[in-house]
Amino acid sequence: MDIKVTTYNIHSCIGTDNLYFTDRIAAVIQGDQSDIVCLQEVEVNNVPTKTRIWSHIHGDDQPALIASKAGLKYHVFVPAIRSKADSKWKERHQNVSDLDVSGNITMPAVLSSAENNLMERQPLNHNIDSTMYGKFGIAILSKFPIRQIRTHYYIRYKKKTQRNAMACLIELPNKKQVWVVNTHLGCHFIGREQAQQARELALFVHSLQRDSGICAVITCGDFNSPPWFSCIRELKRQGLRDVWQHKRRFGGTFPSHEQAIGMPFIGKCFRKLLRLDYIFLYEGVVCKIAYVYDGCSDASLASDHLPVCAVLFIDNKINREQK
């Protein structure tokens, strides 16, 4: 059967006009009518808090609000960090655990990848109530039921911000199942952090197929890497196929608008300059069409990234372990 999948970095719902609106993000998603949406740079705040230095003060559960407004019945949020912006240039971070995973589904057991056991990920001690920290991470929204959740926290690269990946086993209307992986890699300027995380991500993707017998795996996210970075080459070497096959179109997703880089007069030359957002396929899935969605007025204002969408065919015969 065919499904439509979207990956979208929503920049904490801060638009290129520096305004905070969850409605605009939901409108972009609803406009493209995707079945499954992977979001990056998502916030869940229990109390009004400024979570990241670019964010605004709010007390919203962003994935819940966006899912409801976009007509997606199920959602799961997996934070990478707890964060609080103390000033325009300074943040405090705390580590998280799988107990911080949230959503509107009957939560199955959240399974962490084995590599996490090698990491010391105890919360940092600060002289401030942890409830004042917002949670920042990634989310998957779906029209179809989510049956299992797995998480992976990358080995931290030097002193850079903690990054993570999540996987949801989603049951399609024909009762077959597909793994959907969502991630947000680091932003080392020459790609060393991303390369390290790509190797871990490939192992994580392979483990899903090996442990469950389900070959159909869709991997989405903001990889902070143009196509020539070693991160992207490594994922392709590991058998992941990039859905973007257009020879005459680059598929740029960042920046979505000339205002996003603070140079409105010359910014039009740089709009959609970089391709940072990807959808990769691993066995059992075939791409029919892929495109950067810029089809509504909100798309260039809602976030500094544009969403990447793909119509995919799930080949149930390849999922040989499913009956």
PDB file of C-alpha atoms in Angstrom:
ATOM      1  CA  MET A   1       0.000   0.000   0.000  1.00  0.00           C
ATOM      2  CA  ASP A   2       1.007   3.646  -0.414  1.00  0.00           C
ATOM      3  CA  ILE A   3       1.646   6.050   2.451  1.00  0.00           C
ATOM      4  CA  LYS A   4       2.805   9.668   2.522  1.00  0.00           C
ATOM      5  CA  VAL A   5       5.637  10.509   4.928  1.00  0.00           C
ATOM      6  CA  THR A   6       6.983  13.956   5.817  1.00  0.00           C
ATOM      7  CA  THR A   7      10.067  15.114   7.729  1.00  0.00           C
ATOM      8  CA  TYR A   8      10.011  18.657   9.103  1.00  0.00           C
ATOM      9  CA  ASN A   9      12.291  20.690  11.371  1.00  0.00           C
ATOM     10  CA  ILE A  10       9.803  23.065  13.011  1.00  0.00           C
ATOM     11  CA  HIS A  11      12.360  25.292  14.827  1.00  0.00           C
ATOM     12  CA  SER A  12      10.362  25.257  18.078  1.00  0.00           C
ATOM     13  CA  CYS A  13       7.412  26.743  16.115  1.00  0.00           C
ATOM     14  CA  ILE A  14       9.350  29.994  15.692  1.00  0.00           C
ATOM     15  CA  GLY A  15       8.835  31.328  12.182  1.00  0.00           C
ATOM     16  CA  THR A  16      11.173  33.297   9.967  1.00  0.00           C
ATOM     17  CA  ASP A  17       9.284  36.400  11.137  1.00  0.00           C
ATOM     18  CA  ASN A  18      10.294  35.502  14.743  1.00  0.00           C
ATOM     19  CA  LEU A  19       6.687  34.854  15.748  1.00  0.00           C
ATOM     20  CA  TYR A  20       5.554  31.782  17.696  1.00  0.00           C
ATOM     21  CA  PHE A  21       2.632  29.850  16.194  1.00  0.00           C
ATOM     22  CA  THR A  22       1.835  26.150  16.431  1.00  0.00           C
ATOM     23  CA  ASP A  23      -1.103  26.761  14.079  1.00  0.00           C
ATOM     24  CA  ARG A  24       1.150  27.600  11.139  1.00  0.00           C
ATOM     25  CA  ILE A  25       3.116  24.364  11.520  1.00  0.00           C
ATOM     26  CA  ALA A  26      -0.137  22.396  11.693  1.00  0.00           C
ATOM     27  CA  ALA A  27      -1.437  24.182   8.588  1.00  0.00           C
ATOM     28  CA  VAL A  28       1.652  23.219   6.601  1.00  0.00           C
ATOM     29  CA  ILE A  29       1.321  19.576   7.659  1.00  0.00           C
ATOM     30  CA  GLN A  30      -2.428  19.506   7.044  1.00  0.00           C
ATOM     31  CA  GLY A  31      -1.972  21.129   3.653  1.00  0.00           C
ATOM     32  CA  ASP A  32       0.125  18.237   2.415  1.00  0.00           C
ATOM     33  CA  GLN A  33      -2.115  15.560   4.004  1.00  0.00           C
ATOM     34  CA  SER A  34       0.667  13.255   5.170  1.00  0.00           C
ATOM     35  CA  ASP A  35      -0.043   9.987   6.952  1.00  0.00           C
ATOM     36  CA  ILE A  36       3.122  10.025   9.088  1.00  0.00           C
ATOM     37  CA  VAL A  37       5.136  13.100  10.093  1.00  0.00           C
ATOM     38  CA  CYS A  38       8.573  13.222  11.728  1.00  0.00           C
ATOM     39  CA  LEU A  39       9.285  16.483  13.551  1.00  0.00           C
ATOM     40  CA  GLN A  40      12.579  17.869  14.838  1.00  0.00           C
ATOM     41  CA  GLU A  41      13.274  20.762  17.235  1.00  0.00           C
ATOM     42  CA  VAL A  42      10.082  20.134  19.189  1.00  0.00           C
ATOM     43  CA  GLU A  43       9.350  21.437  22.691  1.00  0.00           C
ATOM     44  CA  VAL A  44       7.147  20.214  25.532  1.00  0.00           C
ATOM     45  CA  ASN A  45       6.928  22.646  28.452  1.00  0.00           C
ATOM     46  CA  ASN A  46       4.985  21.848  31.618  1.00  0.00           C
ATOM     47  CA  VAL A  47       5.106  25.491  32.724  1.00  0.00           C
ATOM     48  CA  PRO A  48       5.750  28.697  30.755  1.00  0.00           C
ATOM     49  CA  THR A  49       9.464  28.510  29.952  1.00  0.00           C
ATOM     50  CA  LYS A  50      11.899  29.709  27.332  1.00  0.00           C
ATOM     51  CA  THR A  51      13.518  26.402  26.422  1.00  0.00           C
ATOM     52  CA  ARG A  52      16.105  27.370  23.784  1.00  0.00           C
ATOM     53  CA  ILE A  53      17.770  30.713  23.112  1.00  0.00           C
ATOM     54  CA  TRP A  54      15.828  31.141  19.845  1.00  0.00           C
ATOM     55  CA  SER A  55      12.499  30.076  21.359  1.00  0.00           C
ATOM     56  CA  HIS A  56       9.709  32.048  23.031  1.00  0.00           C
ATOM     57  CA  ILE A  57       8.199  31.626  26.479  1.00  0.00           C
ATOM     58  CA  HIS A  58       5.325  29.137  26.344  1.00  0.00           C
ATOM     59  CA  GLY A  59       3.778  26.270  28.285  1.00  0.00           C
ATOM     60  CA  ASP A  60       2.676  24.182  25.311  1.00  0.00           C
ATOM     61  CA  ASP A  61       2.873  20.506  24.475  1.00  0.00           C
ATOM     62  CA  GLN A  62       3.769  21.220  20.855  1.00  0.00           C
ATOM     63  CA  PRO A  63       3.431  17.702  19.374  1.00  0.00           C
ATOM     64  CA  ALA A  64       0.017  17.256  20.995  1.00  0.00           C
ATOM     65  CA  LEU A  65      -1.240  20.603  19.694  1.00  0.00           C
ATOM     66  CA  ILE A  66       0.135  20.086  16.182  1.00  0.00           C
ATOM     67  CA  ALA A  67      -1.174  16.510  15.930  1.00  0.00           C
ATOM     68  CA  SER A  68      -4.652  17.592  17.023  1.00  0.00           C
ATOM     69  CA  LYS A  69      -4.811  20.532  14.626  1.00  0.00           C
ATOM     70  CA  ALA A  70      -3.373  18.548  11.714  1.00  0.00           C
ATOM     71  CA  GLY A  71      -5.768  15.623  12.174  1.00  0.00           C
ATOM     72  CA  LEU A  72      -3.139  13.037  13.144  1.00  0.00           C
ATOM     73  CA  LYS A  73      -4.539  10.720  15.791  1.00  0.00           C
ATOM     74  CA  TYR A  74      -1.345   9.393  17.396  1.00  0.00           C
ATOM     75  CA  HIS A  75       1.827  11.101  18.561  1.00  0.00           C
ATOM     76  CA  VAL A  76       4.974  10.281  20.515  1.00  0.00           C
ATOM     77  CA  PHE A  77       7.596  12.757  21.758  1.00  0.00           C
ATOM     78  CA  VAL A  78      11.137  11.741  22.742  1.00  0.00           C
ATOM     79  CA  PRO A  79      13.246  14.529  24.296  1.00  0.00           C
ATOM     80  CA  ALA A  80      16.989  14.789  23.785  1.00  0.00           C
ATOM     81  CA  ILE A  81      17.555  17.235  26.637  1.00  0.00           C
ATOM     82  CA  ARG A  82      15.883  19.363  29.244  1.00  0.00           C
ATOM     83  CA  SER A  83      16.787  22.978  28.634  1.00  0.00           C
ATOM     84  CA  LYS A  84      16.246  26.459  29.995  1.00  0.00           C
ATOM     85  CA  ALA A  85      17.453  29.651  28.339  1.00  0.00           C
ATOM     86  CA  ASP A  86      18.862  31.965  31.007  1.00  0.00           C
ATOM     87  CA  SER A  87      19.682  34.775  28.598  1.00  0.00           C
ATOM     88  CA  LYS A  88      19.945  35.566  24.916  1.00  0.00           C
ATOM     89  CA  TRP A  89      23.192  33.585  24.660  1.00  0.00           C
ATOM     90  CA  LYS A  90      23.159  31.102  27.554  1.00  0.00           C
ATOM     91  CA  GLU A  91      21.278  27.867  28.230  1.00  0.00           C
ATOM     92  CA  ARG A  92      21.343  25.269  30.990  1.00  0.00           C
ATOM     93  CA  HIS A  93      20.794  21.625  30.065  1.00  0.00           C
ATOM     94  CA  GLN A  94      19.812  18.467  31.936  1.00  0.00           C
ATOM     95  CA  ASN A  95      19.865  14.920  30.648  1.00  0.00           C
ATOM     96  CA  VAL A  96      16.668  12.932  30.203  1.00  0.00           C
ATOM     97  CA  SER A  97      15.542   9.328  30.488  1.00  0.00           C
ATOM     98  CA  ASP A  98      12.923   7.169  28.794  1.00  0.00           C
ATOM     99  CA  LEU A  99      10.552   8.203  31.592  1.00  0.00           C
ATOM    100  CA  ASP A 100      10.405  11.587  29.847  1.00  0.00           C
ATOM    101  CA  VAL A 101       8.903  10.073  26.689  1.00  0.00           C
ATOM    102  CA  SER A 102       5.323  11.273  26.233  1.00  0.00           C
ATOM    103  CA  GLY A 103       2.387  10.892  23.858  1.00  0.00           C
ATOM    104  CA  ASN A 104      -1.312  10.164  23.578  1.00  0.00           C
ATOM    105  CA  ILE A 105      -1.026   6.433  22.958  1.00  0.00           C
ATOM    106  CA  THR A 106      -1.248   3.588  25.428  1.00  0.00           C
ATOM    107  CA  MET A 107       2.459   3.705  26.060  1.00  0.00           C
ATOM    108  CA  PRO A 108       4.173   0.400  25.295  1.00  0.00           C
ATOM    109  CA  ALA A 109       7.475  -0.356  26.933  1.00  0.00           C
ATOM    110  CA  VAL A 110      10.099   2.035  25.593  1.00  0.00           C
ATOM    111  CA  LEU A 111      13.177   0.070  24.608  1.00  0.00           C
ATOM    112  CA  SER A 112      16.545   1.808  24.545  1.00  0.00           C
ATOM    113  CA  SER A 113      19.277   0.534  22.270  1.00  0.00           C
ATOM    114  CA  ALA A 114      22.009  -1.436  24.013  1.00  0.00           C
ATOM    115  CA  GLU A 115      24.616   1.239  23.327  1.00  0.00           C
ATOM    116  CA  ASN A 116      22.890   3.533  25.819  1.00  0.00           C
ATOM    117  CA  ASN A 117      24.072   1.298  28.652  1.00  0.00           C
ATOM    118  CA  LEU A 118      27.629   2.425  27.938  1.00  0.00           C
ATOM    119  CA  MET A 119      26.776   6.055  28.598  1.00  0.00           C
ATOM    120  CA  GLU A 120      26.643   7.922  31.886  1.00  0.00           C
ATOM    121  CA  ARG A 121      23.477   9.937  31.454  1.00  0.00           C
ATOM    122  CA  GLN A 122      22.560  10.991  34.985  1.00  0.00           C
ATOM    123  CA  PRO A 123      20.788  14.354  35.336  1.00  0.00           C
ATOM    124  CA  LEU A 124      23.056  17.306  35.966  1.00  0.00           C
ATOM    125  CA  ASN A 125      22.738  19.070  39.302  1.00  0.00           C
ATOM    126  CA  HIS A 126      21.564  22.679  39.142  1.00  0.00           C
ATOM    127  CA  ASN A 127      20.203  25.037  41.758  1.00  0.00           C
ATOM    128  CA  ILE A 128      16.884  25.275  39.982  1.00  0.00           C
ATOM    129  CA  ASP A 129      13.754  23.140  40.016  1.00  0.00           C
ATOM    130  CA  SER A 130      13.849  20.737  37.049  1.00  0.00           C
ATOM    131  CA  THR A 131      10.183  21.479  36.366  1.00  0.00           C
ATOM    132  CA  MET A 132      11.327  24.885  35.126  1.00  0.00           C
ATOM    133  CA  TYR A 133      13.226  23.181  32.316  1.00  0.00           C
ATOM    134  CA  GLY A 134      11.457  22.606  29.030  1.00  0.00           C
ATOM    135  CA  LYS A 135      11.951  19.376  27.089  1.00  0.00           C
ATOM    136  CA  PHE A 136      13.446  19.591  23.615  1.00  0.00           C
ATOM    137  CA  GLY A 137      13.624  16.772  21.099  1.00  0.00           C
ATOM    138  CA  ILE A 138      11.879  14.912  18.293  1.00  0.00           C
ATOM    139  CA  ALA A 139       8.390  13.554  17.654  1.00  0.00           C
ATOM    140  CA  ILE A 140       6.455  11.246  15.354  1.00  0.00           C
ATOM    141  CA  LEU A 141       2.824  11.965  14.468  1.00  0.00           C
ATOM    142  CA  SER A 142       0.723   9.306  12.745  1.00  0.00           C
ATOM    143  CA  LYS A 143      -2.745   8.573  11.415  1.00  0.00           C
ATOM    144  CA  PHE A 144      -2.081   4.909  12.160  1.00  0.00           C
ATOM    145  CA  PRO A 145      -1.566   3.118  15.510  1.00  0.00           C
ATOM    146  CA  ILE A 146       1.912   3.073  17.078  1.00  0.00           C
ATOM    147  CA  ARG A 147       2.669  -0.371  18.508  1.00  0.00           C
ATOM    148  CA  GLN A 148       6.237  -0.063  19.784  1.00  0.00           C
ATOM    149  CA  ILE A 149       8.768   2.653  20.584  1.00  0.00           C
ATOM    150  CA  ARG A 150      12.550   2.449  20.632  1.00  0.00           C
ATOM    151  CA  THR A 151      15.035   5.179  21.472  1.00  0.00           C
ATOM    152  CA  HIS A 152      18.729   5.791  20.963  1.00  0.00           C
ATOM    153  CA  TYR A 153      20.889   8.521  22.503  1.00  0.00           C
ATOM    154  CA  TYR A 154      24.038   9.175  20.530  1.00  0.00           C
ATOM    155  CA  ILE A 155      27.405   9.215  22.231  1.00  0.00           C
ATOM    156  CA  ARG A 156      27.925  12.868  22.984  1.00  0.00           C
ATOM    157  CA  TYR A 157      30.443  14.527  20.684  1.00  0.00           C
ATOM    158  CA  LYS A 158      32.884  16.535  22.815  1.00  0.00           C
ATOM    159  CA  LYS A 159      30.843  19.233  24.573  1.00  0.00           C
ATOM    160  CA  LYS A 160      28.132  19.508  21.925  1.00  0.00           C
ATOM    161  CA  THR A 161      24.421  19.232  22.744  1.00  0.00           C
ATOM    162  CA  GLN A 162      23.074  15.718  23.299  1.00  0.00           C
ATOM    163  CA  ARG A 163      21.308  14.264  20.231  1.00  0.00           C
ATOM    164  CA  ASN A 164      18.981  11.287  19.816  1.00  0.00           C
ATOM    165  CA  ALA A 165      16.920   9.066  17.545  1.00  0.00           C
ATOM    166  CA  MET A 166      13.568   7.364  17.957  1.00  0.00           C
ATOM    167  CA  ALA A 167      11.757   4.581  16.141  1.00  0.00           C
ATOM    168  CA  CYS A 168       8.040   3.781  16.088  1.00  0.00           C
ATOM    169  CA  LEU A 169       6.577   0.519  14.848  1.00  0.00           C
ATOM    170  CA  ILE A 170       3.442   1.643  13.025  1.00  0.00           C
ATOM    171  CA  GLU A 171       0.576  -0.642  12.033  1.00  0.00           C
ATOM    172  CA  LEU A 172      -0.911   0.201   8.649  1.00  0.00           C
ATOM    173  CA  PRO A 173      -4.584  -0.263   7.711  1.00  0.00           C
ATOM    174  CA  ASN A 174      -3.754  -3.554   5.972  1.00  0.00           C
ATOM    175  CA  LYS A 175      -2.357  -4.833   9.333  1.00  0.00           C
ATOM    176  CA  LYS A 176       1.224  -4.862   8.072  1.00  0.00           C
ATOM    177  CA  GLN A 177       3.848  -2.966  10.051  1.00  0.00           C
ATOM    178  CA  VAL A 178       6.644  -0.542   9.222  1.00  0.00           C
ATOM    179  CA  TRP A 179       9.403   1.016  11.305  1.00  0.00           C
ATOM    180  CA  VAL A 180       9.654   4.809  11.109  1.00  0.00           C
ATOM    181  CA  VAL A 181      12.870   6.333  12.465  1.00  0.00           C
ATOM    182  CA  ASN A 182      13.247  10.006  13.292  1.00  0.00           C
ATOM    183  CA  THR A 183      16.492  11.779  14.184  1.00  0.00           C
ATOM    184  CA  HIS A 184      18.197  15.151  14.449  1.00  0.00           C
ATOM    185  CA  LEU A 185      21.962  15.018  14.048  1.00  0.00           C
ATOM    186  CA  GLY A 186      24.520  17.508  15.330  1.00  0.00           C
ATOM    187  CA  CYS A 187      25.811  20.517  13.435  1.00  0.00           C
ATOM    188  CA  HIS A 188      29.602  20.286  13.382  1.00  0.00           C
ATOM    189  CA  PHE A 189      30.644  22.620  10.561  1.00  0.00           C
ATOM    190  CA  ILE A 190      32.754  20.016   8.729  1.00  0.00           C
ATOM    191  CA  GLY A 191      30.563  17.071   9.678  1.00  0.00           C
ATOM    192  CA  ARG A 192      32.625  15.073  12.161  1.00  0.00           C
ATOM    193  CA  GLU A 193      29.852  14.936  14.730  1.00  0.00           C
ATOM    194  CA  GLN A 194      27.319  13.920  12.082  1.00  0.00           C
ATOM    195  CA  ALA A 195      29.640  11.175  10.773  1.00  0.00           C
ATOM    196  CA  GLN A 196      29.962   9.649  14.244  1.00  0.00           C
ATOM    197  CA  GLN A 197      26.199   9.754  14.723  1.00  0.00           C
ATOM    198  CA  ALA A 198      25.544   8.320  11.243  1.00  0.00           C
ATOM    199  CA  ARG A 199      27.493   5.186  12.137  1.00  0.00           C
ATOM    200  CA  GLU A 200      25.403   4.774  15.287  1.00  0.00           C
ATOM    201  CA  LEU A 201      22.203   5.463  13.363  1.00  0.00           C
ATOM    202  CA  ALA A 202      22.978   2.777  10.780  1.00  0.00           C
ATOM    203  CA  LEU A 203      23.487   0.234  13.572  1.00  0.00           C
ATOM    204  CA  PHE A 204      20.210   1.340  15.161  1.00  0.00           C
ATOM    205  CA  VAL A 205      18.318   0.926  11.873  1.00  0.00           C
ATOM    206  CA  HIS A 206      19.842  -2.502  11.240  1.00  0.00           C
ATOM    207  CA  SER A 207      18.945  -3.602  14.776  1.00  0.00           C
ATOM    208  CA  LEU A 208      15.267  -2.841  14.165  1.00  0.00           C
ATOM    209  CA  GLN A 209      15.181  -5.182  11.183  1.00  0.00           C
ATOM    210  CA  ARG A 210      17.261  -7.840  12.916  1.00  0.00           C
ATOM    211  CA  ASP A 211      15.308  -7.899  16.188  1.00  0.00           C
ATOM    212  CA  SER A 212      11.791  -7.685  14.748  1.00  0.00           C
ATOM    213  CA  GLY A 213      12.114  -9.394  11.357  1.00  0.00           C
ATOM    214  CA  ILE A 214      10.389  -6.382   9.779  1.00  0.00           C
ATOM    215  CA  CYS A 215      12.470  -5.192   6.860  1.00  0.00           C
ATOM    216  CA  ALA A 216      10.496  -2.065   5.969  1.00  0.00           C
ATOM    217  CA  VAL A 217      12.292   0.854   7.648  1.00  0.00           C
ATOM    218  CA  ILE A 218      11.845   4.546   6.815  1.00  0.00           C
ATOM    219  CA  THR A 219      14.463   6.909   8.282  1.00  0.00           C
ATOM    220  CA  CYS A 220      13.705  10.624   8.402  1.00  0.00           C
ATOM    221  CA  GLY A 221      15.257  13.699   9.916  1.00  0.00           C
ATOM    222  CA  ASP A 222      17.362  16.800   9.885  1.00  0.00           C
ATOM    223  CA  PHE A 223      20.873  15.499   9.262  1.00  0.00           C
ATOM    224  CA  ASN A 224      22.549  18.918   9.240  1.00  0.00           C
ATOM    225  CA  SER A 225      24.584  17.645   6.302  1.00  0.00           C
ATOM    226  CA  PRO A 226      24.595  18.537   2.608  1.00  0.00           C
ATOM    227  CA  PRO A 227      24.792  15.528   0.254  1.00  0.00           C
ATOM    228  CA  TRP A 228      28.590  15.605  -0.032  1.00  0.00           C
ATOM    229  CA  PHE A 229      29.219  15.186   3.738  1.00  0.00           C
ATOM    230  CA  SER A 230      30.656  11.866   4.896  1.00  0.00           C
ATOM    231  CA  CYS A 231      27.560  11.351   7.072  1.00  0.00           C
ATOM    232  CA  ILE A 232      25.347  10.935   4.006  1.00  0.00           C
ATOM    233  CA  ARG A 233      27.880   8.772   2.187  1.00  0.00           C
ATOM    234  CA  GLU A 234      28.147   6.500   5.253  1.00  0.00           C
ATOM    235  CA  LEU A 235      24.394   5.949   5.440  1.00  0.00           C
ATOM    236  CA  LYS A 236      24.300   5.039   1.755  1.00  0.00           C
ATOM    237  CA  ARG A 237      27.190   2.607   2.252  1.00  0.00           C
ATOM    238  CA  GLN A 238      25.127   0.964   4.987  1.00  0.00           C
ATOM    239  CA  GLY A 239      22.274   0.277   2.563  1.00  0.00           C
ATOM    240  CA  LEU A 240      19.992   3.262   3.198  1.00  0.00           C
ATOM    241  CA  ARG A 241      18.586   4.757   0.000  1.00  0.00           C
ATOM    242  CA  ASP A 242      17.967   8.470  -0.399  1.00  0.00           C
ATOM    243  CA  VAL A 243      14.482   9.132  -1.810  1.00  0.00           C
ATOM    244  CA  TRP A 244      15.701  12.263  -3.612  1.00  0.00           C
ATOM    245  CA  GLN A 245      16.596  11.204  -7.154  1.00  0.00           C
ATOM    246  CA  HIS A 246      15.878  14.380  -9.109  1.00  0.00           C
ATOM    247  CA  LYS A 247      18.760  15.137 -11.452  1.00  0.00           C
ATOM    248  CA  ARG A 248      17.792  18.734 -12.206  1.00  0.00           C
ATOM    249  CA  ARG A 249      16.486  19.825  -8.808  1.00  0.00           C
ATOM    250  CA  PHE A 250      18.703  20.097  -5.740  1.00  0.00           C
ATOM    251  CA  GLY A 251      15.988  19.696  -3.109  1.00  0.00           C
ATOM    252  CA  GLY A 252      17.124  22.501  -0.821  1.00  0.00           C
ATOM    253  CA  THR A 253      15.225  22.854   2.446  1.00  0.00           C
ATOM    254  CA  PHE A 254      17.155  25.588   4.286  1.00  0.00           C
ATOM    255  CA  PRO A 255      16.686  28.466   4.676  1.00  0.00           C
ATOM    256  CA  SER A 256      12.978  28.499   3.910  1.00  0.00           C
ATOM    257  CA  HIS A 257      12.873  32.283   3.586  1.00  0.00           C
ATOM    258  CA  GLU A 258      15.389  35.066   3.021  1.00  0.00           C
ATOM    259  CA  GLN A 259      14.594  36.460   6.476  1.00  0.00           C
ATOM    260  CA  ALA A 260      15.786  33.238   8.118  1.00  0.00           C
ATOM    261  CA  ILE A 261      19.443  34.186   7.657  1.00  0.00           C
ATOM    262  CA  GLY A 262      18.949  37.822   8.598  1.00  0.00           C
ATOM    263  CA  MET A 263      19.776  39.221   5.160  1.00  0.00           C
ATOM    264  CA  PRO A 264      16.432  40.119   3.563  1.00  0.00           C
ATOM    265  CA  PHE A 265      18.005  42.195   0.790  1.00  0.00           C
ATOM    266  CA  ILE A 266      20.362  39.546  -0.554  1.00  0.00           C
ATOM    267  CA  GLY A 267      18.756  36.532   1.099  1.00  0.00           C
ATOM    268  CA  LYS A 268      16.754  35.533  -1.979  1.00  0.00           C
ATOM    269  CA  CYS A 269      20.014  34.302  -3.489  1.00  0.00           C
ATOM    270  CA  PHE A 270      20.445  31.935  -0.531  1.00  0.00           C
ATOM    271  CA  ARG A 271      16.856  30.684  -0.128  1.00  0.00           C
ATOM    272  CA  LYS A 272      16.768  26.870  -0.167  1.00  0.00           C
ATOM    273  CA  LEU A 273      20.549  26.898  -0.583  1.00  0.00           C
ATOM    274  CA  LEU A 274      21.228  23.827   1.567  1.00  0.00           C
ATOM    275  CA  ARG A 275      19.749  20.366   1.526  1.00  0.00           C
ATOM    276  CA  LEU A 276      19.790  19.258   5.173  1.00  0.00           C
ATOM    277  CA  ASP A 277      16.592  17.202   5.543  1.00  0.00           C
ATOM    278  CA  TYR A 278      16.309  13.649   4.202  1.00  0.00           C
ATOM    279  CA  ILE A 279      14.160  10.547   3.953  1.00  0.00           C
ATOM    280  CA  PHE A 280      16.060   7.264   3.605  1.00  0.00           C
ATOM    281  CA  LEU A 281      14.605   3.836   2.846  1.00  0.00           C
ATOM    282  CA  TYR A 282      15.863   0.437   3.948  1.00  0.00           C
ATOM    283  CA  GLU A 283      14.533  -2.643   2.112  1.00  0.00           C
ATOM    284  CA  GLY A 284      10.796  -3.262   1.859  1.00  0.00           C
ATOM    285  CA  VAL A 285       9.961   0.328   0.812  1.00  0.00           C
ATOM    286  CA  VAL A 286       9.911   1.951  -2.626  1.00  0.00           C
ATOM    287  CA  CYS A 287       9.658   5.695  -3.294  1.00  0.00           C
ATOM    288  CA  LYS A 288       7.116   6.781  -5.909  1.00  0.00           C
ATOM    289  CA  ILE A 289       7.719  10.519  -5.647  1.00  0.00           C
ATOM    290  CA  ALA A 290       9.634  12.890  -3.349  1.00  0.00           C
ATOM    291  CA  TYR A 291       9.421  16.659  -3.160  1.00  0.00           C
ATOM    292  CA  VAL A 292      10.087  19.692  -0.980  1.00  0.00           C
ATOM    293  CA  TYR A 293       6.718  21.058   0.118  1.00  0.00           C
ATOM    294  CA  ASP A 294       6.403  24.777  -0.507  1.00  0.00           C
ATOM    295  CA  GLY A 295       2.782  24.719  -1.545  1.00  0.00           C
ATOM    296  CA  CYS A 296       1.108  27.049   0.947  1.00  0.00           C
ATOM    297  CA  SER A 297       1.759  30.577   2.127  1.00  0.00           C
ATOM    298  CA  ASP A 298       2.696  29.394   5.627  1.00  0.00           C
ATOM    299  CA  ALA A 299       5.475  27.060   4.460  1.00  0.00           C
ATOM    300  CA  SER A 300       8.139  29.736   4.089  1.00  0.00           C
ATOM    301  CA  LEU A 301       7.129  31.514   7.315  1.00  0.00           C
ATOM    302  CA  ALA A 302       6.297  28.729   9.769  1.00  0.00           C
ATOM    303  CA  SER A 303       9.901  27.507  10.247  1.00  0.00           C
ATOM    304  CA  ASP A 304      13.409  28.133   8.944  1.00  0.00           C
ATOM    305  CA  HIS A 305      13.256  24.722   7.200  1.00  0.00           C
ATOM    306  CA  LEU A 306      10.896  23.422   4.529  1.00  0.00           C
ATOM    307  CA  PRO A 307       9.407  19.930   4.872  1.00  0.00           C
ATOM    308  CA  VAL A 308      10.439  17.013   2.663  1.00  0.00           C
ATOM    309  CA  CYS A 309       7.606  14.681   1.623  1.00  0.00           C
ATOM    310  CA  ALA A 310       7.567  11.290  -0.073  1.00  0.00           C
ATOM    311  CA  VAL A 311       4.863   8.943  -1.327  1.00  0.00           C
ATOM    312  CA  LEU A 312       6.074   5.448  -0.502  1.00  0.00           C
ATOM    313  CA  PHE A 313       4.978   1.953  -1.474  1.00  0.00           C
ATOM    314  CA  ILE A 314       5.311  -0.650   1.267  1.00  0.00           C
ATOM    315  CA  ASP A 315       6.194  -3.996  -0.278  1.00  0.00           C
ATOM    316  CA  ASN A 316       4.648  -6.482   2.117  1.00  0.00           C
ATOM    317  CA  LYS A 317       6.268  -9.445   0.369  1.00  0.00           C
ATOM    318  CA  ILE A 318       9.710  -8.278   1.487  1.00  0.00           C
ATOM    319  CA  ASN A 319       8.602  -8.193   5.126  1.00  0.00           C
ATOM    320  CA  ARG A 320       9.120 -11.904   5.087  1.00  0.00           C
ATOM    321  CA  GLU A 321       8.622 -12.469   8.806  1.00  0.00           C
ATOM    322  CA  GLN A 322       5.155 -10.929   8.833  1.00  0.00           C
ATOM    323  CA  LYS A 323       2.251 -13.272   8.287  1.00  0.00           C
TER     324      LYS A 323
END
